[in-house]
GROMACS .gro file of C-alpha atoms in nm:
model
  483
    1MET     CA    1  -3.115  -0.303   1.652
    2THR     CA    2  -3.253  -0.178   1.982
    3THR     CA    3  -3.624  -0.113   2.015
    4GLU     CA    4  -3.591   0.098   2.330
    5THR     CA    5  -3.653   0.431   2.156
    6ILE     CA    6  -3.891   0.331   1.875
    7PRO     CA    7  -4.214   0.127   1.860
    8PRO     CA    8  -4.167  -0.247   1.793
    9GLU     CA    9  -4.362  -0.224   1.467
   10GLU     CA   10  -4.131   0.044   1.332
   11ALA     CA   11  -3.821  -0.146   1.447
   12ALA     CA   12  -3.943  -0.459   1.265
   13ARG     CA   13  -4.011  -0.257   0.952
   14ILE     CA   14  -3.666  -0.098   0.959
   15ILE     CA   15  -3.495  -0.434   1.008
   16LYS     CA   16  -3.691  -0.597   0.726
   17ALA     CA   17  -3.616  -0.312   0.485
   18GLY     CA   18  -3.257  -0.284   0.606
   19ARG     CA   19  -3.181  -0.646   0.523
   20LEU     CA   20  -3.273  -0.578   0.161
   21PHE     CA   21  -3.132  -0.226   0.139
   22PRO     CA   22  -2.824  -0.197   0.363
   23GLU     CA   23  -2.723   0.137   0.211
   24TRP     CA   24  -3.059   0.281   0.320
   25TRP     CA   25  -3.015   0.151   0.676
   26MET     CA   26  -2.657   0.281   0.698
   27ASN     CA   27  -2.776   0.627   0.604
   28LEU     CA   28  -3.083   0.619   0.830
   29ILE     CA   29  -2.921   0.473   1.141
   30LEU     CA   30  -2.545   0.527   1.103
   31ASN     CA   31  -2.568   0.862   0.924
   32ALA     CA   32  -2.336   0.713   0.662
   33ARG     CA   33  -2.301   0.887   0.328
   34LEU     CA   34  -2.200   0.627   0.072
   35THR     CA   35  -2.073   0.666  -0.282
   36PRO     CA   36  -2.251   0.477  -0.563
   37LYS     CA   37  -1.973   0.218  -0.567
   38GLN     CA   38  -1.990   0.173  -0.190
   39GLU     CA   39  -2.366   0.123  -0.219
   40LEU     CA   40  -2.302  -0.142  -0.484
   41VAL     CA   41  -2.069  -0.330  -0.249
   42ALA     CA   42  -2.318  -0.313   0.039
   43GLN     CA   43  -2.597  -0.442  -0.185
   44SER     CA   44  -2.374  -0.726  -0.303
   45VAL     CA   45  -2.299  -0.840   0.053
   46ALA     CA   46  -2.673  -0.838   0.128
   47LYS     CA   47  -2.755  -1.053  -0.174
   48ASN     CA   48  -2.448  -1.271  -0.243
   49PRO     CA   49  -2.267  -1.526  -0.027
   50ARG     CA   50  -1.928  -1.400  -0.146
   51THR     CA   51  -1.821  -1.056  -0.267
   52THR     CA   52  -1.471  -0.954  -0.376
   53VAL     CA   53  -1.370  -0.591  -0.430
   54ARG     CA   54  -1.049  -0.463  -0.589
   55ALA     CA   55  -1.018  -0.093  -0.526
   56ALA     CA   56  -0.792   0.208  -0.558
   57GLU     CA   57  -0.648   0.389  -0.257
   58ALA     CA   58  -0.862   0.630  -0.055
   59VAL     CA   59  -1.202   0.523  -0.187
   60GLY     CA   60  -1.343   0.443   0.159
   61LYS     CA   61  -1.276   0.069   0.185
   62SER     CA   62  -1.236   0.035   0.563
   63TYR     CA   63  -1.505   0.296   0.627
   64LEU     CA   64  -1.747   0.083   0.428
   65ALA     CA   65  -1.631  -0.253   0.567
   66ALA     CA   66  -1.687  -0.147   0.929
   67ARG     CA   67  -2.037  -0.021   0.854
   68ILE     CA   68  -2.121  -0.340   0.668
   69GLY     CA   69  -2.015  -0.525   0.983
   70LEU     CA   70  -2.249  -0.316   1.198
   71TRP     CA   71  -2.532  -0.359   0.947
   72PHE     CA   72  -2.496  -0.739   0.952
   73GLN     CA   73  -2.479  -0.756   1.331
   74ASN     CA   74  -2.793  -0.547   1.372
   75HIS     CA   75  -2.999  -0.743   1.120
   76TYR     CA   76  -2.912  -1.103   1.209
   77GLN     CA   77  -2.951  -1.246   1.559
   78PRO     CA   78  -2.757  -1.438   1.674
   79SER     CA   79  -2.461  -1.353   1.454
   80THR     CA   80  -2.083  -1.346   1.441
   81VAL     CA   81  -1.886  -1.084   1.249
   82ILE     CA   82  -1.516  -1.161   1.203
   83ASP     CA   83  -1.272  -0.915   1.051
   84THR     CA   84  -0.906  -0.959   0.970
   85ALA     CA   85  -0.625  -0.781   0.785
   86PRO     CA   86  -0.255  -0.847   0.716
   87THR     CA   87  -0.147  -0.696   1.051
   88TRP     CA   88  -0.309  -0.649   1.390
   89ARG     CA   89  -0.239  -0.275   1.363
   90GLN     CA   90  -0.462  -0.261   1.055
   91VAL     CA   91  -0.734  -0.455   1.236
   92GLU     CA   92  -0.722  -0.247   1.553
   93GLU     CA   93  -0.630   0.102   1.431
   94VAL     CA   94  -0.815   0.107   1.100
   95TYR     CA   95  -1.115  -0.127   1.099
   96TRP     CA   96  -1.205  -0.106   1.467
   97ARG     CA   97  -1.155   0.268   1.478
   98GLU     CA   98  -1.411   0.300   1.199
   99TRP     CA   99  -1.645   0.061   1.384
  100ALA     CA  100  -1.618   0.262   1.705
  101VAL     CA  101  -1.690   0.591   1.526
  102ALA     CA  102  -1.991   0.448   1.343
  103PHE     CA  103  -2.131   0.291   1.662
  104SER     CA  104  -2.082   0.598   1.881
  105THR     CA  105  -2.229   0.842   1.628
  106ALA     CA  106  -2.535   0.635   1.530
  107ARG     CA  107  -2.857   0.834   1.510
  108ARG     CA  108  -3.032   0.577   1.728
  109PRO     CA  109  -2.881   0.369   2.010
  110LEU     CA  110  -2.743   0.032   1.901
  111PRO     CA  111  -2.709  -0.267   2.136
  112GLY     CA  112  -2.386  -0.397   2.283
  113HIS     CA  113  -2.056  -0.241   2.383
  114THR     CA  114  -1.719  -0.208   2.214
  115THR     CA  115  -1.391  -0.313   2.373
  116LYS     CA  116  -1.049  -0.353   2.215
  117GLY     CA  117  -1.106  -0.541   1.890
  118MET     CA  118  -1.451  -0.668   1.988
  119HIS     CA  119  -1.817  -0.564   2.004
  120GLN     CA  120  -2.042  -0.790   2.211
  121ILE     CA  121  -2.418  -0.800   2.258
  122ASP     CA  122  -2.428  -1.147   2.413
  123ASP     CA  123  -2.234  -1.474   2.400
  124LYS     CA  124  -2.371  -1.571   2.059
  125TRP     CA  125  -2.406  -1.223   1.917
  126PHE     CA  126  -2.074  -1.044   1.869
  127ALA     CA  127  -1.808  -0.906   1.634
  128ILE     CA  128  -1.437  -0.974   1.675
  129GLY     CA  129  -1.107  -0.887   1.511
  130VAL     CA  130  -0.863  -1.172   1.451
  131SER     CA  131  -0.494  -1.143   1.365
  132THR     CA  132  -0.363  -1.326   1.060
  133ASN     CA  133  -0.071  -1.473   1.257
  134GLU     CA  134  -0.323  -1.688   1.446
  135PRO     CA  135  -0.517  -1.869   1.170
  136ASP     CA  136  -0.637  -2.139   1.410
  137ARG     CA  137  -0.842  -1.876   1.596
  138PHE     CA  138  -1.081  -1.859   1.300
  139ARG     CA  139  -1.190  -2.215   1.366
  140GLY     CA  140  -1.490  -2.269   1.590
  141PHE     CA  141  -1.675  -1.943   1.524
  142HIS     CA  142  -1.985  -2.126   1.403
  143ASN     CA  143  -2.318  -1.947   1.433
  144GLU     CA  144  -2.656  -1.921   1.263
  145HIS     CA  145  -2.537  -1.609   1.081
  146VAL     CA  146  -2.171  -1.535   1.001
  147LEU     CA  147  -2.000  -1.250   0.817
  148VAL     CA  148  -1.624  -1.261   0.752
  149ILE     CA  149  -1.451  -0.945   0.631
  150VAL     CA  150  -1.097  -0.964   0.493
  151ASP     CA  151  -0.957  -0.611   0.468
  152GLU     CA  152  -0.647  -0.540   0.254
  153ALA     CA  153  -0.708  -0.886   0.114
  154SER     CA  154  -0.397  -0.899  -0.108
  155GLY     CA  155  -0.171  -0.916   0.196
  156VAL     CA  156  -0.352  -1.196   0.380
  157PRO     CA  157  -0.178  -1.537   0.358
  158GLN     CA  158  -0.324  -1.856   0.215
  159SER     CA  159  -0.337  -2.013   0.563
  160VAL     CA  160  -0.596  -1.754   0.670
  161TYR     CA  161  -0.805  -1.804   0.357
  162ASP     CA  162  -0.806  -2.175   0.437
  163ALA     CA  163  -0.902  -2.110   0.801
  164ILE     CA  164  -1.196  -1.876   0.731
  165GLU     CA  165  -1.372  -2.152   0.541
  166ASN     CA  166  -1.440  -2.312   0.880
  167PRO     CA  167  -1.686  -2.050   1.015
  168LEU     CA  168  -1.836  -2.021   0.665
  169ALA     CA  169  -1.922  -2.392   0.656
  170ALA     CA  170  -2.277  -2.367   0.796
  171GLY     CA  171  -2.561  -2.122   0.846
  172LEU     CA  172  -2.636  -1.802   0.655
  173THR     CA  173  -2.290  -1.677   0.568
  174ARG     CA  174  -2.132  -1.384   0.390
  175LEU     CA  175  -1.770  -1.324   0.290
  176LEU     CA  176  -1.633  -0.984   0.186
  177LEU     CA  177  -1.282  -0.957   0.042
  178ILE     CA  178  -1.173  -0.596  -0.012
  179GLY     CA  179  -0.840  -0.427  -0.077
  180ASN     CA  180  -0.589  -0.277  -0.314
  181PRO     CA  181  -0.500  -0.529  -0.588
  182THR     CA  182  -0.127  -0.524  -0.520
  183SER     CA  183  -0.029  -0.887  -0.581
  184PRO     CA  184  -0.060  -1.064  -0.918
  185VAL     CA  185  -0.099  -1.403  -0.750
  186GLY     CA  186  -0.273  -1.545  -0.445
  187PRO     CA  187  -0.626  -1.606  -0.317
  188PHE     CA  188  -0.745  -1.246  -0.361
  189ARG     CA  189  -0.639  -1.242  -0.725
  190GLU     CA  190  -0.791  -1.587  -0.780
  191SER     CA  191  -1.127  -1.474  -0.637
  192PHE     CA  192  -1.179  -1.261  -0.950
  193SER     CA  193  -1.161  -1.573  -1.165
  194SER     CA  194  -1.402  -1.772  -0.947
  195SER     CA  195  -1.771  -1.809  -1.027
  196ILE     CA  196  -1.864  -1.823  -0.657
  197TYR     CA  197  -1.770  -1.457  -0.600
  198ASN     CA  198  -1.948  -1.142  -0.714
  199PRO     CA  199  -1.660  -0.921  -0.835
  200ILE     CA  200  -1.658  -0.541  -0.804
  201HIS     CA  201  -1.396  -0.295  -0.930
  202ILE     CA  202  -1.343   0.059  -0.797
  203SER     CA  203  -1.083   0.288  -0.958
  204ALA     CA  204  -0.988   0.638  -0.848
  205PHE     CA  205  -1.189   0.762  -1.144
  206ASP     CA  206  -1.502   0.618  -0.978
  207SER     CA  207  -1.456   0.859  -0.687
  208PRO     CA  208  -1.736   1.118  -0.678
  209ASN     CA  209  -1.462   1.379  -0.652
  210LEU     CA  210  -1.368   1.300  -1.013
  211VAL     CA  211  -1.706   1.185  -1.144
  212ALA     CA  212  -1.880   1.506  -1.034
  213PHE     CA  213  -1.654   1.712  -1.260
  214GLY     CA  214  -1.635   1.462  -1.546
  215ILE     CA  215  -1.261   1.420  -1.499
  216THR     CA  216  -1.099   1.146  -1.708
  217LEU     CA  217  -0.750   1.002  -1.737
  218ASP     CA  218  -0.690   1.225  -2.040
  219ASP     CA  219  -0.775   1.527  -1.824
  220ILE     CA  220  -0.520   1.418  -1.563
  221ARG     CA  221  -0.256   1.372  -1.834
  222SER     CA  222  -0.320   1.710  -1.995
  223GLY     CA  223  -0.379   1.915  -1.680
  224GLU     CA  224  -0.734   1.998  -1.788
  225TRP     CA  225  -0.860   1.859  -1.455
  226MET     CA  226  -0.787   2.191  -1.282
  227ALA     CA  227  -1.020   2.385  -1.511
  228LYS     CA  228  -1.290   2.117  -1.493
  229ALA     CA  229  -1.284   2.110  -1.113
  230LYS     CA  230  -1.248   2.490  -1.096
  231ILE     CA  231  -0.929   2.455  -0.894
  232THR     CA  232  -0.686   2.747  -0.915
  233ASP     CA  233  -0.317   2.760  -0.829
  234ASP     CA  234  -0.405   2.962  -0.520
  235SER     CA  235  -0.671   2.720  -0.395
  236LEU     CA  236  -0.434   2.431  -0.464
  237ALA     CA  237  -0.163   2.600  -0.259
  238ASP     CA  238  -0.377   2.696   0.041
  239GLY     CA  239  -0.591   2.380   0.042
  240THR     CA  240  -0.926   2.554   0.001
  241TRP     CA  241  -0.998   2.339  -0.306
  242ILE     CA  242  -1.100   2.058  -0.072
  243LYS     CA  243  -1.422   2.247   0.012
  244GLN     CA  244  -1.534   2.199  -0.348
  245MET     CA  245  -1.516   1.820  -0.326
  246PRO     CA  246  -1.842   1.622  -0.276
  247PHE     CA  247  -1.655   1.371  -0.055
  248PRO     CA  248  -1.355   1.557   0.099
  249SER     CA  249  -1.213   1.244   0.266
  250LEU     CA  250  -1.188   1.044  -0.059
  251VAL     CA  251  -0.932   1.051  -0.339
  252ALA     CA  252  -0.955   1.371  -0.544
  253PRO     CA  253  -0.811   1.510  -0.870
  254PRO     CA  254  -0.501   1.676  -0.717
  255ARG     CA  255  -0.392   1.347  -0.560
  256VAL     CA  256  -0.443   1.151  -0.882
  257ALA     CA  257  -0.240   1.410  -1.075
  258GLU     CA  258   0.030   1.396  -0.809
  259ARG     CA  259   0.044   1.017  -0.831
  260LEU     CA  260   0.079   1.032  -1.209
  261GLN     CA  261   0.371   1.273  -1.172
  262GLU     CA  262   0.529   1.075  -0.889
  263TRP     CA  263   0.481   0.717  -1.008
  264GLY     CA  264   0.426   0.729  -1.384
  265GLU     CA  265   0.142   0.569  -1.574
  266GLY     CA  266   0.327   0.246  -1.643
  267SER     CA  267   0.415   0.170  -1.281
  268LEU     CA  268   0.277  -0.105  -1.062
  269MET     CA  269   0.166   0.148  -0.799
  270TRP     CA  270  -0.035   0.348  -1.053
  271GLU     CA  271  -0.208   0.037  -1.184
  272SER     CA  272  -0.285  -0.100  -0.837
  273LEU     CA  273  -0.354   0.208  -0.627
  274ILE     CA  274  -0.508   0.444  -0.884
  275MET     CA  275  -0.661   0.223  -1.153
  276GLY     CA  276  -0.750  -0.056  -0.909
  277ASN     CA  277  -0.606  -0.324  -1.138
  278PHE     CA  278  -0.400  -0.628  -1.049
  279PRO     CA  279  -0.044  -0.611  -1.183
  280ASP     CA  280   0.041  -0.842  -1.468
  281SER     CA  281   0.187  -1.163  -1.329
  282GLY     CA  282   0.427  -1.168  -1.624
  283GLN     CA  283   0.599  -0.843  -1.527
  284ASN     CA  284   0.873  -1.016  -1.324
  285ASN     CA  285   0.874  -0.761  -1.044
  286LEU     CA  286   1.180  -0.804  -0.825
  287ILE     CA  287   1.025  -0.730  -0.484
  288PRO     CA  288   0.657  -0.806  -0.411
  289LEU     CA  289   0.467  -0.509  -0.271
  290ASN     CA  290   0.351  -0.708   0.032
  291GLN     CA  291   0.716  -0.765   0.128
  292ILE     CA  292   0.782  -0.392   0.097
  293GLU     CA  293   0.482  -0.312   0.315
  294SER     CA  294   0.602  -0.568   0.570
  295ALA     CA  295   0.939  -0.393   0.582
  296ILE     CA  296   0.757  -0.069   0.668
  297GLU     CA  297   0.569  -0.239   0.952
  298ARG     CA  298   0.884  -0.413   1.077
  299ASP     CA  299   1.072  -0.233   1.355
  300LEU     CA  300   1.426  -0.368   1.369
  301ALA     CA  301   1.694  -0.245   1.606
  302ALA     CA  302   1.947   0.008   1.474
  303GLU     CA  303   2.263  -0.184   1.557
  304GLY     CA  304   2.612  -0.189   1.413
  305ASP     CA  305   2.780   0.043   1.165
  306ALA     CA  306   2.604   0.329   0.991
  307ILE     CA  307   2.639   0.313   0.612
  308ALA     CA  308   2.505   0.555   0.352
  309GLY     CA  309   2.418   0.531  -0.016
  310LEU     CA  310   2.405   0.820  -0.264
  311ASP     CA  311   2.245   0.818  -0.608
  312ILE     CA  312   2.339   1.128  -0.808
  313ALA     CA  313   2.124   1.337  -1.041
  314ARG     CA  314   2.161   1.686  -1.182
  315TYR     CA  315   1.861   1.824  -1.366
  316GLY     CA  316   1.535   1.700  -1.515
  317GLU     CA  317   1.290   1.484  -1.319
  318SER     CA  318   1.555   1.270  -1.148
  319GLU     CA  319   1.656   1.335  -0.787
  320THR     CA  320   1.975   1.300  -0.590
  321VAL     CA  321   1.895   1.070  -0.298
  322TRP     CA  322   2.088   1.005   0.025
  323THR     CA  323   1.994   0.698   0.230
  324LEU     CA  324   2.138   0.625   0.573
  325ARG     CA  325   2.105   0.292   0.750
  326GLN     CA  326   2.237   0.143   1.071
  327GLY     CA  327   2.250  -0.231   1.053
  328ASP     CA  328   1.921  -0.351   0.906
  329LYS     CA  329   1.724  -0.031   0.975
  330VAL     CA  330   1.697   0.268   0.741
  331LEU     CA  331   1.725   0.581   0.954
  332ASP     CA  332   1.706   0.868   0.708
  333ILE     CA  333   1.628   0.951   0.345
  334GLN     CA  334   1.701   1.292   0.196
  335ALA     CA  335   1.643   1.402  -0.164
  336TRP     CA  336   1.694   1.710  -0.378
  337SER     CA  337   1.677   1.800  -0.745
  338HIS     CA  338   1.779   2.066  -0.996
  339LYS     CA  339   2.105   2.137  -0.809
  340ASP     CA  340   2.463   2.156  -0.936
  341ILE     CA  341   2.764   1.960  -0.817
  342LEU     CA  342   2.873   2.225  -0.566
  343PHE     CA  343   2.535   2.222  -0.392
  344THR     CA  344   2.545   1.843  -0.374
  345LYS     CA  345   2.898   1.850  -0.233
  346GLY     CA  346   2.793   2.088   0.044
  347ARG     CA  347   2.472   1.902   0.125
  348VAL     CA  348   2.642   1.562   0.139
  349ASN     CA  349   2.926   1.702   0.349
  350SER     CA  350   2.675   1.825   0.604
  351LEU     CA  351   2.481   1.497   0.608
  352PHE     CA  352   2.797   1.287   0.629
  353TRP     CA  353   2.957   1.465   0.922
  354LYS     CA  354   2.626   1.482   1.109
  355ALA     CA  355   2.549   1.110   1.069
  356ALA     CA  356   2.911   0.988   1.066
  357PRO     CA  357   2.858   0.674   0.855
  358ARG     CA  358   3.154   0.440   0.828
  359ILE     CA  359   3.134   0.456   0.451
  360LEU     CA  360   2.936   0.629   0.177
  361ASN     CA  361   2.864   0.419  -0.133
  362ILE     CA  362   2.820   0.639  -0.441
  363ASP     CA  363   2.709   0.529  -0.785
  364ALA     CA  364   3.015   0.653  -0.973
  365SER     CA  365   2.883   0.557  -1.314
  366GLY     CA  366   2.853   0.862  -1.537
  367ILE     CA  367   2.823   1.197  -1.355
  368GLY     CA  368   2.856   1.033  -1.014
  369GLN     CA  369   3.231   0.990  -1.061
  370ASP     CA  370   3.290   1.366  -1.034
  371ASP     CA  371   3.092   1.382  -0.710
  372ALA     CA  372   3.281   1.085  -0.569
  373ASP     CA  373   3.616   1.250  -0.646
  374LEU     CA  374   3.512   1.584  -0.492
  375LEU     CA  375   3.378   1.423  -0.175
  376LYS     CA  376   3.680   1.199  -0.138
  377ALA     CA  377   3.900   1.510  -0.159
  378GLU     CA  378   3.696   1.655   0.129
  379GLY     CA  379   3.807   1.365   0.348
  380LEU     CA  380   3.490   1.155   0.331
  381ASN     CA  381   3.526   0.777   0.327
  382ILE     CA  382   3.388   0.710  -0.021
  383ASN     CA  383   3.332   0.382  -0.201
  384ALA     CA  384   3.288   0.461  -0.570
  385VAL     CA  385   3.058   0.189  -0.702
  386LEU     CA  386   3.047   0.104  -1.071
  387VAL     CA  387   2.718  -0.080  -1.100
  388GLY     CA  388   2.775  -0.160  -1.467
  389GLN     CA  389   3.086  -0.367  -1.394
  390PRO     CA  390   3.076  -0.747  -1.428
  391ALA     CA  391   2.914  -0.916  -1.130
  392ILE     CA  392   3.106  -1.117  -0.872
  393ASN     CA  393   2.880  -1.409  -0.961
  394SER     CA  394   2.919  -1.344  -1.332
  395GLU     CA  395   2.766  -1.675  -1.434
  396ARG     CA  396   2.425  -1.566  -1.304
  397PHE     CA  397   2.417  -1.184  -1.313
  398GLY     CA  398   2.481  -0.954  -1.607
  399ASN     CA  399   2.627  -0.675  -1.392
  400ARG     CA  400   2.674  -0.562  -1.033
  401ARG     CA  401   2.354  -0.359  -1.032
  402ALA     CA  402   2.154  -0.678  -1.077
  403GLU     CA  403   2.366  -0.860  -0.819
  404TYR     CA  404   2.330  -0.584  -0.560
  405TYR     CA  405   1.955  -0.561  -0.617
  406PHE     CA  406   1.911  -0.935  -0.570
  407GLN     CA  407   2.102  -0.907  -0.241
  408LEU     CA  408   1.860  -0.630  -0.140
  409ALA     CA  409   1.558  -0.835  -0.251
  410ARG     CA  410   1.674  -1.123  -0.031
  411ARG     CA  411   1.657  -0.892   0.270
  412PHE     CA  412   1.292  -0.814   0.194
  413ALA     CA  413   1.214  -1.183   0.148
  414GLU     CA  414   1.393  -1.286   0.470
  415GLY     CA  415   1.265  -0.997   0.682
  416THR     CA  416   1.607  -0.844   0.751
  417ILE     CA  417   1.530  -0.486   0.650
  418SER     CA  418   1.321  -0.206   0.801
  419ILE     CA  419   1.233   0.100   0.591
  420PRO     CA  420   1.033   0.420   0.647
  421ASN     CA  421   0.698   0.476   0.477
  422ASN     CA  422   0.842   0.688   0.196
  423ARG     CA  423   0.592   0.664  -0.090
  424LYS     CA  424   0.846   0.735  -0.363
  425LEU     CA  425   1.073   0.463  -0.229
  426VAL     CA  426   0.784   0.217  -0.203
  427ALA     CA  427   0.663   0.291  -0.556
  428GLN     CA  428   1.009   0.257  -0.707
  429LEU     CA  429   1.092  -0.066  -0.525
  430ALA     CA  430   0.760  -0.219  -0.632
  431ASP     CA  431   0.823  -0.116  -0.992
  432LEU     CA  432   1.166  -0.281  -1.033
  433ARG     CA  433   1.157  -0.555  -1.295
  434VAL     CA  434   1.388  -0.843  -1.369
  435THR     CA  435   1.505  -0.885  -1.729
  436TYR     CA  436   1.756  -1.109  -1.904
  437GLY     CA  437   2.044  -1.046  -2.141
  438ARG     CA  438   1.948  -1.107  -2.504
  439THR     CA  439   2.251  -1.319  -2.584
  440THR     CA  440   2.378  -1.430  -2.243
  441ASN     CA  441   2.044  -1.494  -2.065
  442LYS     CA  442   2.202  -1.350  -1.749
  443VAL     CA  443   1.987  -1.175  -1.491
  444LEU     CA  444   1.956  -0.797  -1.521
  445ILE     CA  445   1.744  -0.524  -1.365
  446GLU     CA  446   1.548  -0.311  -1.608
  447SER     CA  447   1.749   0.003  -1.688
  448LYS     CA  448   1.639   0.357  -1.609
  449ASP     CA  449   1.591   0.428  -1.979
  450GLU     CA  450   1.372   0.119  -2.017
  451MET     CA  451   1.163   0.224  -1.718
  452ARG     CA  452   1.113   0.574  -1.857
  453ALA     CA  453   1.013   0.426  -2.194
  454ARG     CA  454   0.718   0.243  -2.036
  455GLY     CA  455   0.605   0.549  -1.838
  456SER     CA  456   0.775   0.486  -1.503
  457LYS     CA  457   1.003   0.715  -1.307
  458SER     CA  458   1.377   0.684  -1.260
  459PRO     CA  459   1.431   0.464  -0.950
  460ASP     CA  460   1.654   0.713  -0.767
  461PHE     CA  461   1.524   0.628  -0.418
  462ALA     CA  462   1.548   0.255  -0.486
  463ASP     CA  463   1.902   0.287  -0.624
  464SER     CA  464   2.009   0.485  -0.319
  465LEU     CA  465   1.870   0.215  -0.090
  466MET     CA  466   2.045  -0.055  -0.292
  467LEU     CA  467   2.374   0.136  -0.258
  468ALA     CA  468   2.329   0.174   0.118
  469PHE     CA  469   2.291  -0.202   0.156
  470ILE     CA  470   2.595  -0.307  -0.045
  471PRO     CA  471   2.790  -0.538   0.190
  472SER     CA  472   3.121  -0.377   0.288
  473GLY     CA  473   3.428  -0.452   0.494
  474ARG     CA  474   3.555  -0.261   0.797
  475ARG     CA  475   3.771  -0.018   0.600
  476GLY     CA  476   3.515   0.064   0.339
  477LYS     CA  477   3.636  -0.181   0.081
  478ALA     CA  478   3.333  -0.342  -0.083
  479THR     CA  479   3.293  -0.710  -0.018
  480GLN     CA  480   3.036  -0.927  -0.188
  481ARG     CA  481   2.825  -1.229  -0.104
  482THR     CA  482   2.800  -1.474  -0.391
  483TYR     CA  483   2.464  -1.624  -0.486
   0.00000   0.00000   0.00000
């Protein structure tokens, strides 16, 4: 920390106290207002060589991580601070944006200058962001004092975890792993079973915006949270409720209630992003969340034929969902609910003639058959799909729904699909589970009724995506790839 504006004695006192109480220094110098859980993490990094934090969404993870980086740099000279995340966008646009804000708004001038992905004071005193696709770059960053921060730690590959051990091999070192616990396996999950890490857990219910009003999970379930937080329908509608929150930028009761309604209490997304828990490795999820997130980041060209998928619903909580793709890229997702067959016919007609897909795959099981017949009569090129029919590869799969979903899952695994950041789609894809026939032992996908029974939502968005990616021939006749 610079001594240009304060006496040397005071600067020495602040640095000495700040090493022991980082939360105090962050408030004094960075004007940072931390939650009790954030203070706990900062204290752990000050005292423990390795800290691992599994946390819900929107609890201030990157905000805290950047300020911990600045704290370390300004208390240890010379020092190296290294941060990484699953993608360079996350490093540059999330972590380094927080660093730049904290540095530029500090109450007292701090040394050094920030450039793109780096803050340098001198050759042996700097902070740097490193991309995970270059694990060899982690090697050689030896210094007397080293802090490594792994943000969104679930999505970082094993090769990077191996590489960061190199700068941690000598000197006074600290390692902070922090992120949403989205993967049931891997180094981040294993860190919570290791005695060399100090583990910390932060759920949405640890947010001061829920703690201040005494809001519990039972309150979210029952709707009592509105009365406890003194939130009215009007303030919810116009957004003025946010002024009542102690920490307006952090997760709050309306968002938790929305997530419960959207995802369901038994879903992977609820467990990971609200409760801050790792999913059970025995759940047999079809598509890992990190592969889904990679498909959001991936920008593939929209080439070839446009094809659409339509999953039909009428009333209740389910939604009718239209998905349009061109080649490997999803271009559009539209959804509606509580509408009759005539509304759906008109809406799909409009979408079809506007987008002009070569074919529209409709789940014609149950009520979908009537929609398929009506739309075919309107002149649309319809492929009525019966997902409950025997699979093409009937020795492995119990029905075509399972076969089609495994074809879709292969795209996520191989990187041949690009999807928009639609939270309902993401949640439903992450929640799909593989099951097996009781007598045949053939592969199945958990049914909608089974998903509802465990507290999850009907996978209407996921089913629509699956339908859009059914392989098809030039004239709309479905063709299959055997696995």
